[in-house]
Coordinates of C-alpha atoms in Angstrom, one line a residue:
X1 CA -0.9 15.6 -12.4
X2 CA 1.2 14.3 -9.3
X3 CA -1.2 11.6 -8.3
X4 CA -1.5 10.1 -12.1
X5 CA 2.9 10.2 -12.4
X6 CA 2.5 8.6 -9.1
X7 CA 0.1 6.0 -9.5
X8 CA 1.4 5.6 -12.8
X9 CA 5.3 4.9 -11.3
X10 CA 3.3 1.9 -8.9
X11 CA 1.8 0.1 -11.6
X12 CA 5.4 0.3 -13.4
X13 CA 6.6 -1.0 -10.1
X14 CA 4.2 -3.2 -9.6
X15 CA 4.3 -5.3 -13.4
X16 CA 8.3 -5.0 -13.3
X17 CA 7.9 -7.1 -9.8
X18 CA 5.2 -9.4 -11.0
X19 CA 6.9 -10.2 -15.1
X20 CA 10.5 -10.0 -13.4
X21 CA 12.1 -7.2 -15.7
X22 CA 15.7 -6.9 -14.9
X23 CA 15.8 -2.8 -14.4
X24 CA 17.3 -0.5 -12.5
X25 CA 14.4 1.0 -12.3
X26 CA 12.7 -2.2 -10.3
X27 CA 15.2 -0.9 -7.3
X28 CA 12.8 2.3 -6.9
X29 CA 9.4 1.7 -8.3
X30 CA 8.9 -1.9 -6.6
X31 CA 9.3 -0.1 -3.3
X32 CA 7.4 2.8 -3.8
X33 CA 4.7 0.5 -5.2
X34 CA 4.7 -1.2 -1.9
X35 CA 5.2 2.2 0.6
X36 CA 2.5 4.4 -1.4
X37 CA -0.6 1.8 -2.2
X38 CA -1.2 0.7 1.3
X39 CA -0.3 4.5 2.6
X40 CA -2.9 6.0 0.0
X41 CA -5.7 3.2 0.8
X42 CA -5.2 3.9 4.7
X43 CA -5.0 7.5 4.0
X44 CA -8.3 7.4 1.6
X45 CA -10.3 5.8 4.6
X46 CA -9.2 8.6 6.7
X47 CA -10.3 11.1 4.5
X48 CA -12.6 13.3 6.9
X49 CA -9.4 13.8 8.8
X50 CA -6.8 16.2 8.9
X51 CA -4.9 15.6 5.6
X52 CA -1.4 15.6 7.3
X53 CA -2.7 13.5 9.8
X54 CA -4.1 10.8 7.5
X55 CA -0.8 10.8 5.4
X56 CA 1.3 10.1 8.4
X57 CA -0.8 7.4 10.0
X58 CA -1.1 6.3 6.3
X59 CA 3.0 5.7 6.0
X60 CA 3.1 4.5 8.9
X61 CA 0.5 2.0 8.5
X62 CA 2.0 1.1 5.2
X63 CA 5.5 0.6 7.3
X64 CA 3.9 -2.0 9.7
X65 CA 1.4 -3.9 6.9
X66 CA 4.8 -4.5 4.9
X67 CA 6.9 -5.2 7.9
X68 CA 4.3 -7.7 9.0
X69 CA 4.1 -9.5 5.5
X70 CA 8.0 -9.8 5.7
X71 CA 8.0 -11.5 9.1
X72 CA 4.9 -13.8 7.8
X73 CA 7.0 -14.7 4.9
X74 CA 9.9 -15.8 6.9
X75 CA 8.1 -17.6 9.4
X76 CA 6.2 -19.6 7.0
X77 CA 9.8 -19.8 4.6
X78 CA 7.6 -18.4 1.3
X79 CA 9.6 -15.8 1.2
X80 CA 8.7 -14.3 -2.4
X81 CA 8.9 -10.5 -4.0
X82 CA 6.3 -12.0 -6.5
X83 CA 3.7 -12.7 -3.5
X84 CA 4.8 -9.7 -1.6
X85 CA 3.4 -7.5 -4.5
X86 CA 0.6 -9.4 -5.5
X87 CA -0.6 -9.4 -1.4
X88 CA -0.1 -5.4 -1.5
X89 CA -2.0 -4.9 -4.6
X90 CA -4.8 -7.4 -3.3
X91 CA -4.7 -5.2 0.0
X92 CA -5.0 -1.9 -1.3
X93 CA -7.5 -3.3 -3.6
X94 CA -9.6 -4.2 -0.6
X95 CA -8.9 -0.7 0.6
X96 CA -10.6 0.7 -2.6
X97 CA -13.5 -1.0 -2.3
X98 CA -13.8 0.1 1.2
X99 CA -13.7 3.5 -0.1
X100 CA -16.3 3.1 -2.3
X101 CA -18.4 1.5 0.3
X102 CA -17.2 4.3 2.7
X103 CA -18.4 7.1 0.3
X104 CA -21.5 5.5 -0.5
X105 CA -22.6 5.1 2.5
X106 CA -21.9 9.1 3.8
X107 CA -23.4 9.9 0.5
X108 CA -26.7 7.9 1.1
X109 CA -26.5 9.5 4.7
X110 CA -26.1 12.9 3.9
X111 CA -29.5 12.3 1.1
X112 CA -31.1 10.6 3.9
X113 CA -30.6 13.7 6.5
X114 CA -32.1 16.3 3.9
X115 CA -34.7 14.0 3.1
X116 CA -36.4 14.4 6.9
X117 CA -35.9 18.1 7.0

């Protein structure tokens, strides 16, 4: 129930950044949009890990990746909330699908392994 309110309050975030609604709302979805879906993708990849492990290297991964965005922004003078978003919802897209991959591959593994017993 948490994760669905969750990821349900970053794609709020994420549309009210990308149509430009005038909100108060945009003040605390946008940014959790952009803290949790790099966290949860770099969290996700580090599933086989301790969980409280993976969550804090996942924040804090997600602090750098937006960090370094910012400071790209500025140097190149794009700066843009628009882009911002849209390059974390492409990243943590790209994270997905390295999930996927991820799984499938310890799943094809783990069929492989009781295949030669």
């Amino acid at each position: 129930m948490i994760r669905w309110t969750l990821a349900l309050a970053c794609v709020a975030g994420a549309l009210i950044a990308l149509i430009d609604i005038d909100t108060p709302l945009r003040v605390v979805l946008t940014p959790l949009f952009m803290i949790v879906v790099p966290a949860a993708g770099i969290s996700g990849l580090l599933r086989d890990r301790d969980p409280v492990e993976s969550l804090a290297v996942g924040v804090a991964a997600s602090l750098v990746i937006n960090v370094l965005l910012a400071q790209a922004m500025l140097v190149f003078s794009s700066w843009s909330p628009r882009a911002g978003v849209a390059t974390i919802a492409v990243l943590g897209g790209f994270m997905y699908v390295l999930q996927v991959l991820y799984r499938g591959a310890a799943v094809m593994r783990a069929e492989q392994g009781a295949k030669t017993r």
